[in-house]
Each structure stands twice: as structure tokens, then as C-alpha cells.
PDB file of C-alpha atoms and ligand atoms in Angstrom:
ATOM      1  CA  UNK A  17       0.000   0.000   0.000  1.00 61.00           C
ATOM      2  CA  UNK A  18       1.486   3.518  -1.327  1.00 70.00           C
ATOM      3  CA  UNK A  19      -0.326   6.166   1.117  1.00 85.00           C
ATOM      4  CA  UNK A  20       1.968   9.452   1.074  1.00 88.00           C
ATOM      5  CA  UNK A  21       1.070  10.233   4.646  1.00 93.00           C
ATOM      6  CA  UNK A  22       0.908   7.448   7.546  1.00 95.00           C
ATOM      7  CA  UNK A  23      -1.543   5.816   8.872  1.00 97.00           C
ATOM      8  CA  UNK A  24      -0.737   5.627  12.913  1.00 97.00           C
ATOM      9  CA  UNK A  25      -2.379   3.004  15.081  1.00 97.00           C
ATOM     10  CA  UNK A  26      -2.759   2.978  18.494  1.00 97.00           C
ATOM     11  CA  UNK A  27      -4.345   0.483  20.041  1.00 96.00           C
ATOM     12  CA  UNK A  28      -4.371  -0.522  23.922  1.00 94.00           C
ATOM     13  CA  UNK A  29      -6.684  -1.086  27.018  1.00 90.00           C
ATOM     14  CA  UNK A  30      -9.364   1.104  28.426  1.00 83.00           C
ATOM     15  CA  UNK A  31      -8.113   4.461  30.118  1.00 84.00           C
ATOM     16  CA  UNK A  32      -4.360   4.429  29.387  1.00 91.00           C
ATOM     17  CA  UNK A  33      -4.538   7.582  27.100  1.00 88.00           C
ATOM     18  CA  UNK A  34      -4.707   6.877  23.988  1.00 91.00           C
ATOM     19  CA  UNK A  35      -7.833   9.056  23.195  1.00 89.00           C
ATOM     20  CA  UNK A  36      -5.568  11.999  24.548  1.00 90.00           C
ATOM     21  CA  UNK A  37      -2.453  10.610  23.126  1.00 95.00           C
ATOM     22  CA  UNK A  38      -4.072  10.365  19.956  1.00 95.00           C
ATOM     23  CA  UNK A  39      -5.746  13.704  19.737  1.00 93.00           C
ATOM     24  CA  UNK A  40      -2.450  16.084  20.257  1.00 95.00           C
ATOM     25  CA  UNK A  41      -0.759  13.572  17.469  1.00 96.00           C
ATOM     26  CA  UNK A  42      -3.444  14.632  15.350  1.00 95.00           C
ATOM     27  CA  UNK A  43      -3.106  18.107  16.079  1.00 93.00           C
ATOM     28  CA  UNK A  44       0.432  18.857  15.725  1.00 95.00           C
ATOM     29  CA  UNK A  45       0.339  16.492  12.434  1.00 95.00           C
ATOM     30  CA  UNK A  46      -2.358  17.989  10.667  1.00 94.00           C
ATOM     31  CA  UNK A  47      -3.974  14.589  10.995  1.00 95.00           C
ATOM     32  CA  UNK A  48      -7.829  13.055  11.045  1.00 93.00           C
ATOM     33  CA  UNK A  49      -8.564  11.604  14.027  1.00 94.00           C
ATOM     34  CA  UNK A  50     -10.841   8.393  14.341  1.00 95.00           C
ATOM     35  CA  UNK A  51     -11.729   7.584  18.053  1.00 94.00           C
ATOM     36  CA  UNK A  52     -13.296   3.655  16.654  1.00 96.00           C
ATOM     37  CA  UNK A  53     -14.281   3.041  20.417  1.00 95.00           C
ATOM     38  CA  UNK A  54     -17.132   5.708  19.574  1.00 96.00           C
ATOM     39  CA  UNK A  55     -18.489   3.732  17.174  1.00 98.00           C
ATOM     40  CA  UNK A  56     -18.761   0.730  19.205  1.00 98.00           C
ATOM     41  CA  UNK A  57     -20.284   3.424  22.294  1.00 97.00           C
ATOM     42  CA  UNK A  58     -22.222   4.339  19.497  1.00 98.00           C
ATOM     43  CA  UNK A  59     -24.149   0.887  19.025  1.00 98.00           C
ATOM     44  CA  UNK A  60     -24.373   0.115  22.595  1.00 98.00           C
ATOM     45  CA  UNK A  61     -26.352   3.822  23.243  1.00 98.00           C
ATOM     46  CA  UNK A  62     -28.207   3.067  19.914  1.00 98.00           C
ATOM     47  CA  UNK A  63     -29.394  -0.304  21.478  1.00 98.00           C
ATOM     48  CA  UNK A  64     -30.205   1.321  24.830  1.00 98.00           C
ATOM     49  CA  UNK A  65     -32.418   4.096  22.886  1.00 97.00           C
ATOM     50  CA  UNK A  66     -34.420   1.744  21.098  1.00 98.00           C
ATOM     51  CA  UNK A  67     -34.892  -0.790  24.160  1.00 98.00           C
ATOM     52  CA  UNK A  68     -32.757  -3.678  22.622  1.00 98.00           C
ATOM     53  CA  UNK A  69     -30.803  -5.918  25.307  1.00 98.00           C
ATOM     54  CA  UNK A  70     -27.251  -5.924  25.173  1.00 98.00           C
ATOM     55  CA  UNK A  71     -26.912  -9.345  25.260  1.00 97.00           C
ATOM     56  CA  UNK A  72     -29.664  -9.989  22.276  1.00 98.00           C
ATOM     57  CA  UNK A  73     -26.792 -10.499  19.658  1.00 98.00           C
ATOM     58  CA  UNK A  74     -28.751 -11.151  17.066  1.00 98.00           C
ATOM     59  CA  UNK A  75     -30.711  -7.838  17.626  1.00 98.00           C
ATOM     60  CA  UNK A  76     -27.533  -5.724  18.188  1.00 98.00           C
ATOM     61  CA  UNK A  77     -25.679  -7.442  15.075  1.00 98.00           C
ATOM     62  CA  UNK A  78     -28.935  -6.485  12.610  1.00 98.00           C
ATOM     63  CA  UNK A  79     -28.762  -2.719  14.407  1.00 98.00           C
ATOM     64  CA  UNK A  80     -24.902  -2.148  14.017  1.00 97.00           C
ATOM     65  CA  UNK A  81     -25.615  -2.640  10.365  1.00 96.00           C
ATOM     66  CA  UNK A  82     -28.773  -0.734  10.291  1.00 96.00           C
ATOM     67  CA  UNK A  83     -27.607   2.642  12.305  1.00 97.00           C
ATOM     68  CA  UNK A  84     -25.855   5.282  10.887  1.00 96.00           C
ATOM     69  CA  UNK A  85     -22.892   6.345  12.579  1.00 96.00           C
ATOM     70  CA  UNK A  86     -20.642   9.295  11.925  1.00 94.00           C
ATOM     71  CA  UNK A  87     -17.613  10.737  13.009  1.00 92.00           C
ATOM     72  CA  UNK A  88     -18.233  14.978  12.660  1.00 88.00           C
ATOM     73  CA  UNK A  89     -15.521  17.481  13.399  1.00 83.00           C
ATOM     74  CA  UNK A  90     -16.407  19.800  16.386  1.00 85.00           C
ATOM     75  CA  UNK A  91     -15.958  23.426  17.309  1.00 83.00           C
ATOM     76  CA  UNK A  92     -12.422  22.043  18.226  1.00 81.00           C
ATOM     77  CA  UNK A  93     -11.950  20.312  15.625  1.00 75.00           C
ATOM     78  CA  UNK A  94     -12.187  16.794  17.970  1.00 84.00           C
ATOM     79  CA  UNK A  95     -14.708  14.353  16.214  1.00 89.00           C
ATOM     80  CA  UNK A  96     -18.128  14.124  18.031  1.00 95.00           C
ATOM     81  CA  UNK A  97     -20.481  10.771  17.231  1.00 97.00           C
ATOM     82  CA  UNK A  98     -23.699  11.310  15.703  1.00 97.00           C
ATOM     83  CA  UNK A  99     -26.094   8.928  15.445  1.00 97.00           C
ATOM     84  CA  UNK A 100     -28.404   8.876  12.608  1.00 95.00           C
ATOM     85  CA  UNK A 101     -27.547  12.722  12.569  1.00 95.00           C
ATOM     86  CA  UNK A 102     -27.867  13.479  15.978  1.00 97.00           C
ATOM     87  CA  UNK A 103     -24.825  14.337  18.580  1.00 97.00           C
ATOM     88  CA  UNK A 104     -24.525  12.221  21.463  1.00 97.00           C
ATOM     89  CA  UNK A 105     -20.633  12.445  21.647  1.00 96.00           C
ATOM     90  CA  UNK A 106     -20.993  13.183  25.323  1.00 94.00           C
ATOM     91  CA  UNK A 107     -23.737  10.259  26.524  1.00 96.00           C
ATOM     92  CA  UNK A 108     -21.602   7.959  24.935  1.00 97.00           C
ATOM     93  CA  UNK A 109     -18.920   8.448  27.710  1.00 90.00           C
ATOM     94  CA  UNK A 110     -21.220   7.526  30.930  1.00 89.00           C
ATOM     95  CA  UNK A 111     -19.578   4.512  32.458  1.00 83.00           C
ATOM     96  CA  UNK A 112     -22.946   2.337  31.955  1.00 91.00           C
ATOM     97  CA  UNK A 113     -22.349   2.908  27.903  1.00 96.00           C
ATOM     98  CA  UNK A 114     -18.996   1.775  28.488  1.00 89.00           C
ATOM     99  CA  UNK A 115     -19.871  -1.229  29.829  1.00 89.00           C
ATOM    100  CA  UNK A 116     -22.597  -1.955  26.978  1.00 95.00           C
ATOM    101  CA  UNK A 117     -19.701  -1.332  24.166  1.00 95.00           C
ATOM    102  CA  UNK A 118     -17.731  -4.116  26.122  1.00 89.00           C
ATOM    103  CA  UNK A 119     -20.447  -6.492  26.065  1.00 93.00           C
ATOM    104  CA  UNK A 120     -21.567  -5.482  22.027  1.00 96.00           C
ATOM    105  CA  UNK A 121     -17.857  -5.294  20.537  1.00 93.00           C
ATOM    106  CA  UNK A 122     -17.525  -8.911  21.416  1.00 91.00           C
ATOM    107  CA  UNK A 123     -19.835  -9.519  18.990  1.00 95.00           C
ATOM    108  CA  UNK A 124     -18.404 -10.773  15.418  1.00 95.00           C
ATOM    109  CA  UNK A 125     -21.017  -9.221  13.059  1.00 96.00           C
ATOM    110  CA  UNK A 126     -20.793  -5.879  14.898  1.00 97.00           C
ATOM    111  CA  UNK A 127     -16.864  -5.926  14.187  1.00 95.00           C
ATOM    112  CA  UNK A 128     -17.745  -6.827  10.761  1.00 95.00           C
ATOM    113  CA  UNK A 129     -20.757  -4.097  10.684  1.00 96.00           C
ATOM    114  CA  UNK A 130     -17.829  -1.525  11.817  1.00 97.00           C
ATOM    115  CA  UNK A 131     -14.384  -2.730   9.919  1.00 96.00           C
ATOM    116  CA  UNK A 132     -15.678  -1.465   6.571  1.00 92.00           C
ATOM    117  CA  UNK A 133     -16.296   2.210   8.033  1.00 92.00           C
ATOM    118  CA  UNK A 134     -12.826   2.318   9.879  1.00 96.00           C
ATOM    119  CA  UNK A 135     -11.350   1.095   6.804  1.00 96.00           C
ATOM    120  CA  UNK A 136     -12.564   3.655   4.788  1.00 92.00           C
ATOM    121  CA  UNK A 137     -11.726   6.682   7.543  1.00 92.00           C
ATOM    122  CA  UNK A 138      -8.115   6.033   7.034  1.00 93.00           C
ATOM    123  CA  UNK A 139      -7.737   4.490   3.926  1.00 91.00           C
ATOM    124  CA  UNK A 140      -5.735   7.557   2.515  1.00 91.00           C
ATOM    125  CA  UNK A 141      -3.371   7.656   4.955  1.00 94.00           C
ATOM    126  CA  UNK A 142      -2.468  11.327   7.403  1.00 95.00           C
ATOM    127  CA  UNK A 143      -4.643   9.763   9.743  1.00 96.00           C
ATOM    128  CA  UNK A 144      -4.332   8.354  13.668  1.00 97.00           C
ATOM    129  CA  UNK A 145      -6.855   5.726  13.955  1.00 97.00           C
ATOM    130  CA  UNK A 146      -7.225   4.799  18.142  1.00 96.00           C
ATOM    131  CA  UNK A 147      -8.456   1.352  19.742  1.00 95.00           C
ATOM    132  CA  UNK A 148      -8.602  -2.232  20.335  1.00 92.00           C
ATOM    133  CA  UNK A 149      -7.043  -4.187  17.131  1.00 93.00           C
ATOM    134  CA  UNK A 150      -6.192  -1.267  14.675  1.00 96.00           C
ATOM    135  CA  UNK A 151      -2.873  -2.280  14.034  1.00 96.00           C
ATOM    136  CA  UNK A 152      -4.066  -6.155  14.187  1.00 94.00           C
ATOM    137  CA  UNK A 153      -7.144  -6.228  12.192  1.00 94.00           C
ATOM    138  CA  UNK A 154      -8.210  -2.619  11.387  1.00 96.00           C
ATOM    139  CA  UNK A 155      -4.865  -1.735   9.371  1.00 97.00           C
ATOM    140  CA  UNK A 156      -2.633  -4.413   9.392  1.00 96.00           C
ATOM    141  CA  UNK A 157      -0.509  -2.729   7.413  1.00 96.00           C
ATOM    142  CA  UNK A 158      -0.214   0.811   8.872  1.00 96.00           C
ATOM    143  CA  UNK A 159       2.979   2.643   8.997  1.00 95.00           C
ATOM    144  CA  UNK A 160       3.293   2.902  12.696  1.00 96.00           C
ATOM    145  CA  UNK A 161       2.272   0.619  14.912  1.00 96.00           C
ATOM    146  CA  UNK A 162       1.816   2.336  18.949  1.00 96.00           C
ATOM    147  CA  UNK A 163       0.660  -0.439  21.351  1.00 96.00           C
ATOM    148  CA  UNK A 164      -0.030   1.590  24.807  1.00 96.00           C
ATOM    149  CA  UNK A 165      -0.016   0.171  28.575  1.00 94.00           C
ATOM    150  CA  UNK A 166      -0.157   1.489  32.210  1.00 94.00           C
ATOM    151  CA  UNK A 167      -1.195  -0.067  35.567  1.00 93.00           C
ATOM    152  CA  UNK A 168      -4.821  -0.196  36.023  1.00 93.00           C
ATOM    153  CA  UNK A 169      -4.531   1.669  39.169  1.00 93.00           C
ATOM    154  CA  UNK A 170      -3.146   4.790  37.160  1.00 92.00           C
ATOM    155  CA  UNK A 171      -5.930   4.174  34.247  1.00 93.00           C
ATOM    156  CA  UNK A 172      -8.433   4.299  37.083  1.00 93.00           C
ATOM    157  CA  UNK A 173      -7.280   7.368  38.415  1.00 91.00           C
ATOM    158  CA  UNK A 174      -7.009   8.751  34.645  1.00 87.00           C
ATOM    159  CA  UNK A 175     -10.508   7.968  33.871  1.00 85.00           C
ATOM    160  CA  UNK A 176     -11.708   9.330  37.371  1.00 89.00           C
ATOM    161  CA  UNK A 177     -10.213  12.493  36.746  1.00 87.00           C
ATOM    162  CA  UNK A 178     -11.180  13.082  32.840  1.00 82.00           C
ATOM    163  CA  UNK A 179     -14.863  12.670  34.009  1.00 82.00           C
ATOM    164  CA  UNK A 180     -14.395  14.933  36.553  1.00 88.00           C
ATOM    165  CA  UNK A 181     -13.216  17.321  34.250  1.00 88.00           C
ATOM    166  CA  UNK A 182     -16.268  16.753  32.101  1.00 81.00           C
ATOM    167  CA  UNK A 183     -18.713  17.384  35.359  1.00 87.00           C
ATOM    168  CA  UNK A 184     -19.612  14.252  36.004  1.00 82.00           C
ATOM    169  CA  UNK A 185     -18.877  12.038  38.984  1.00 84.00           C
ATOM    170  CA  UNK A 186     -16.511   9.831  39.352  1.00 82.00           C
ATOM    171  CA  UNK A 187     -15.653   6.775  42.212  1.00 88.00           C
ATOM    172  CA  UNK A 188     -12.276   5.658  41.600  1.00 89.00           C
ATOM    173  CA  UNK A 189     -13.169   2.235  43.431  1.00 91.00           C
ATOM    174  CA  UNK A 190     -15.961   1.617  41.006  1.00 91.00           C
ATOM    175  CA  UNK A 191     -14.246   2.724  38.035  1.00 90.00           C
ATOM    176  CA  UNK A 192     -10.696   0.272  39.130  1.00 93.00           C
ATOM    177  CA  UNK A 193     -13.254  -2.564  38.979  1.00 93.00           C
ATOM    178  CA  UNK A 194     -14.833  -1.380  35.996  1.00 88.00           C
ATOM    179  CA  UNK A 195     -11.622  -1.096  34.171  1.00 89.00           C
ATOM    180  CA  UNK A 196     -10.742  -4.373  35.120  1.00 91.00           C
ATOM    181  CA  UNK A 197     -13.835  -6.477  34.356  1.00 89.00           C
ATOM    182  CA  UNK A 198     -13.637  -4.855  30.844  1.00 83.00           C
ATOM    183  CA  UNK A 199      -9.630  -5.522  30.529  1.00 87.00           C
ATOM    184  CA  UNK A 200     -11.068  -9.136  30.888  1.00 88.00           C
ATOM    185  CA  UNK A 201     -13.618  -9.113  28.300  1.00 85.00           C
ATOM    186  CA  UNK A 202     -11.594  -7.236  25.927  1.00 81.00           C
ATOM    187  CA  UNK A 203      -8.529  -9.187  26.054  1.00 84.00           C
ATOM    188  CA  UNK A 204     -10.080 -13.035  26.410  1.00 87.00           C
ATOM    189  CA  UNK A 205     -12.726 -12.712  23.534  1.00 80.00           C
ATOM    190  CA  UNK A 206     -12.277 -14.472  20.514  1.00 83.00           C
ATOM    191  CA  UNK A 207     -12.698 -12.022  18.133  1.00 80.00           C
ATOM    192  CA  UNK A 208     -10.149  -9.442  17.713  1.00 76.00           C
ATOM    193  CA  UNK A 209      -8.728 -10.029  21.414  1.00 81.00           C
ATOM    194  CA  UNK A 210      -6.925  -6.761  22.957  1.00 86.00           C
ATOM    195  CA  UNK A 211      -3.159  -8.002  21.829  1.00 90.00           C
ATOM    196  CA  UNK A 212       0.051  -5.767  20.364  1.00 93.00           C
ATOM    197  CA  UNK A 213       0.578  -6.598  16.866  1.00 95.00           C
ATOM    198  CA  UNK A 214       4.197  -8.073  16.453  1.00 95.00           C
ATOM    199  CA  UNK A 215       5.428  -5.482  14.867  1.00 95.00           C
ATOM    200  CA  UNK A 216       4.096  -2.665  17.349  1.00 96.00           C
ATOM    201  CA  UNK A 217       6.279  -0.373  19.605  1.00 96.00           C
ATOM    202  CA  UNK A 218       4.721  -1.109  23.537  1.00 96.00           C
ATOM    203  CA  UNK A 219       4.958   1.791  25.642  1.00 95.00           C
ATOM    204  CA  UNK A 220       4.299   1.334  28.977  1.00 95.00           C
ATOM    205  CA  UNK A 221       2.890   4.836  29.716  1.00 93.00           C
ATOM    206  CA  UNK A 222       2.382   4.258  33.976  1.00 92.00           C
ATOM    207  CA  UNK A 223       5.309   7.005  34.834  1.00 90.00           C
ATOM    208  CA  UNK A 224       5.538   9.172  31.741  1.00 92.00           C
ATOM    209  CA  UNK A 225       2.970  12.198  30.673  1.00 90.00           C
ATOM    210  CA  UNK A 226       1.682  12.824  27.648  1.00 92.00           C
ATOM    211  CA  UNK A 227       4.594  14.855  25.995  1.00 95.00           C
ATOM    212  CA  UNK A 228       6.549  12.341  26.238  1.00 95.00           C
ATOM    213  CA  UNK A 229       4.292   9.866  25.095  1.00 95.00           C
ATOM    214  CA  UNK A 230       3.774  12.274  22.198  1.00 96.00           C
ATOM    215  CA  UNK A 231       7.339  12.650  21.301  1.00 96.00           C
ATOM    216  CA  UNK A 232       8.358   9.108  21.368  1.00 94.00           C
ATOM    217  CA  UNK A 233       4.974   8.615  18.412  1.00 94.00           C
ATOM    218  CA  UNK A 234       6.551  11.889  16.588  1.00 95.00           C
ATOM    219  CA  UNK A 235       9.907   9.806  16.195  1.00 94.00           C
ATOM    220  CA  UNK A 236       8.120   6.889  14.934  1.00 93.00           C
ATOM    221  CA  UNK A 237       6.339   8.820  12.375  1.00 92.00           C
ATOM    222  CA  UNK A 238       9.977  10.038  11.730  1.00 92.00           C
ATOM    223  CA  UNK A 239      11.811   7.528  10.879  1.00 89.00           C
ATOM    224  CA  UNK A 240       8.690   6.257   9.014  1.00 80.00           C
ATOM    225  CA  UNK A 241       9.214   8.865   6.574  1.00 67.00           C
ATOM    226  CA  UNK A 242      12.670   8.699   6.433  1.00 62.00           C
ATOM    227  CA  UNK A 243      13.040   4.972   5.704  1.00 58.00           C
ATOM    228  CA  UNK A 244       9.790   4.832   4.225  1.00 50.00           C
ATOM    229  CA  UNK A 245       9.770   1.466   6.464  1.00 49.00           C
ATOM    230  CA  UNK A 246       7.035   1.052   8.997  1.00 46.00           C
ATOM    231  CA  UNK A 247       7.867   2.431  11.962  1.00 41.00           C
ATOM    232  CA  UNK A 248       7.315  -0.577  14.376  1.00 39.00           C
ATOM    233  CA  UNK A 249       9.500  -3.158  12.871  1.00 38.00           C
ATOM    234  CA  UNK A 250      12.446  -1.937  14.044  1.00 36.00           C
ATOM    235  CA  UNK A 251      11.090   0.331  16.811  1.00 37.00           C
ATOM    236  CA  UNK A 252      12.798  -0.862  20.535  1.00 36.00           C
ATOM    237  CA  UNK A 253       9.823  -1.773  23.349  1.00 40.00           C
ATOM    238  CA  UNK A 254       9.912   0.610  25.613  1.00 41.00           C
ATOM    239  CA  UNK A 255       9.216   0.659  29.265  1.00 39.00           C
TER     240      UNK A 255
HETATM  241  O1   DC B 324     -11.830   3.026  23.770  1.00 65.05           O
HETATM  242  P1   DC B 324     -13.220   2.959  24.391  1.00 65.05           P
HETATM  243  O2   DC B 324     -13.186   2.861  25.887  1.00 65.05           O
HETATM  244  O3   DC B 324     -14.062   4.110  23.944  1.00 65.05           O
HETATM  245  O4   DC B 324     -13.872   1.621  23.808  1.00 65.05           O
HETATM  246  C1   DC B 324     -15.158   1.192  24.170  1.00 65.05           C
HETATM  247  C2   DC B 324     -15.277  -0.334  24.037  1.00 65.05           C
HETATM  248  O5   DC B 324     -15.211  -0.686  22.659  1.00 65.05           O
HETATM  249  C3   DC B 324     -14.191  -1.122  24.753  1.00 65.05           C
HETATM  250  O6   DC B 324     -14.747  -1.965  25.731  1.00 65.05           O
HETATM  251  C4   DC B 324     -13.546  -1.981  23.712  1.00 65.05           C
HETATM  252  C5   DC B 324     -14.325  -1.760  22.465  1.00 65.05           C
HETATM  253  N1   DC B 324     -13.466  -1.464  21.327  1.00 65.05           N
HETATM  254  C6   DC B 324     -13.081  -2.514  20.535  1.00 65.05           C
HETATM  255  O7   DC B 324     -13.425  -3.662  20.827  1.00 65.05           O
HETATM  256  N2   DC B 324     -12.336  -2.284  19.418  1.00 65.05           N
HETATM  257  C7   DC B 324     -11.940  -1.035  19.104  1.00 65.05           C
HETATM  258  N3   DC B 324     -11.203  -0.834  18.001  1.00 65.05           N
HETATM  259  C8   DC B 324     -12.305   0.043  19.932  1.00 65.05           C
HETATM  260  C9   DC B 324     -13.065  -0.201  21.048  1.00 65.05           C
END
């Protein structure tokens, strides 16, 4: 695949920063950005709206290809979900939608139902796709590869805090357990289990801030360009 600008995936578990991580990348690139966890949020509220069960596969699977999800710029320029045209970026964040996106992304005809439109938001390239199995299933092939980790006690207290920040209310107890149960689910599915591609960087992001999180993606993307090679198969593991 000849893209002139990379695509950059960054894929890891829930709270470590990649939504943040991701964002300033695309910022100081010039890049899209495609938060595909929104999409999945996006199903699970659909579901909720229209009284289907989260655990009514069948049901969810027919929706997720029914629904129209989309991925609109905002004032800032962050994408904000809409669901058949309507915003709902910010209900897709309350915790009990997080746990319904768990429960639906294990579900192989929703990843099928959402591959195609990932696919096609980064096909060109100049674009930071964040998630689960980007750089495994999403993009195989993408030009940088960022697998991030951190304890779950500092994802807890990540999470805690970026709801806070958004007004809502946040118990760090309930959240640790939260983020734990869905580590679980996410990681011993069958489908498209939470895993680092083998050629991804790991970055175990527990002690270092965003900047340097940042940087350390910047040089990837720079020696992409350079040797024109992807970025993670020679990349160290850091951390
Ligand atoms: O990144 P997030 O917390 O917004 O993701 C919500 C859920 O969606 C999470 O439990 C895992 C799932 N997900 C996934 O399975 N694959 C992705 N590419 C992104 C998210």
C-alpha cells in the first residue's frame, strides 16, 4: 500500500490515554482523528435508545448494520459521534455505555458491521486511527504501529479524573473494577482479542505524561518517513 502520509495506530486497554495521546498527534500532524471506540459506544447507546438488550446479539448485530454512525468534526476540531444525525458524543462516555460497548464489541457481526467504516476513515493515509485491534485487524498494514499500557490503578485514576473534568462524577473504586472487568472481556474474547501486533512499539505509559508519550509517536512517524519502512518493525519496546 502507497499512502503518502501514515496511517498511525494505536491500540491498547481502556483508560491508558490513547484518546488523549491520539488527539495532540493529530493536532500537531495535521492529521484526522478516528476515536473507533465511539463507534462501538455508538451501538451500545443506539441499542439502549431503542430498548434492545445488550446481550440480544442477534438484535444488536442487525442494528450495528442498520444505524448510521458518523464521526463529525467539532468546534475544536475533535470528532463528536452522531447517530443517525444526531450528537450524542458526550452520553456515549457515561460509564454504563462503556460497559454496553464491552459487552456489544464482542460480537463478530458488529466488528464486521464496523471494519468497513474504519477502513474507509483512514484508507488515505495522514490519519491516527485509536483502539482495540487497529494495528491487528483494522490496518494491518499501517505505517506505525503504537501499542499503549499502564497499571490499572493509574488508568483508574485517569478515567476518574477526565470525568471529573467533564462534570460528572466519578468513584475511583468503582471505576478500578470497571476497568478491570472490561480488561477481561476485551482481552479473552475471541474475536479481535486486545493483543500488540508483532510489529508494534509497547509503551508502557504508567510514569511518563503525555509529551513524552507524544514525542516518542513523533519519532516513529519520523523515521517512518525517512526509511519509508514502517515504523514498528524496528522500533525498541519501551518501558
Ligand atoms: O476506547 P473505548 O473505551 O471508547 O472503547 C469502548 C469499548 O469498545 C471497549 O470496551 C472496547 C471496544 N473497542 C473494541 O473492541 N475495538 C476497538 N477498536 C475500539 C473499542
Amino acid at each position: 500500500m502507497n499512502r503518502t502520509r501514515p496511517v498511525i495506530a494505536i491500540d491498547g486497554p481502556a483508560g491508558v490515554g490513547k484518546s488523549t495521546t491520539a488527539r495532540v498527534l493529530a493536532q500537531r500532524l495535521g492529521y484526522v482523528l478516528v476515536d473507533t471506540g465511539a463507534l462501538y459506544r455508538g451501538v451500545a447507546l443506539a441499542a439502549r435508545d431503542r430498548g434492545i438488550s445488550w446481550d440480544d446479539e442477534e438484535a444488536i448485530v442487525t442494528l450495528s448494520g442498520e444505524v448510521a454512525l458518523s464521526l463529525e468534526p467539532g468546534a475544536d476540531g475533535t470528532p463528536r459521534l452522531t447517530i443517525d444525525g444526531v450528537d450524542r458524543a458526550d452520553e456515549i462516555r457515561r460509564p454504563e455505555i462503556s460497559a454496553g460497548a464491552s459487552r456489544v464489541s464482542a460480537y463478530p457481526g458488529v466488528r464486521r458491521a464496523l471494519l468497513d467504516i474504519q477502513r474507509s476513515l483512514g484508507r488515505d493515509g495522514g490519519v491516527v486511527l485509536e483502539g482495540r485491534d487497529i494495528g491487528t485487524v483494522v490496518f494491518p498494514d499501517a505505517e506505525v504501529k503504537l501499542f499503549l499500557t499502564a497499571s490499572a490503578e493509574e488508568r483508574a485514576r485517569r478515567r476518574a479524573r477526565d470525568l471529573q473534568d467533564r462534570g460528572m462524577t466519578a468513584d475511583k473504586n468503582q471505576i478500578l473494577s470497571q476497568i478491570r472487568s472490561r480488561d477481561k472481556a476485551d482481552s479473552t474474547r475471541p474475536i479481535a482479542p486486545l493483543r500488540p501486533a508483532e510489529d508494534a512499539v509497547i509503551l508502557d505509559s504508567t510514569s511518563l505524561d503525555l509529551d513524552a508519550v507524544v514525542e516518542h509517536v513523533l519519532e516513529l512517524v519520523r523515521s517512518c518517513d525517512s526509511s519509508g519502512s514502517p515504523g514498528g518493525s524496528t522500533g525498541p519496546t519501551v518501558g
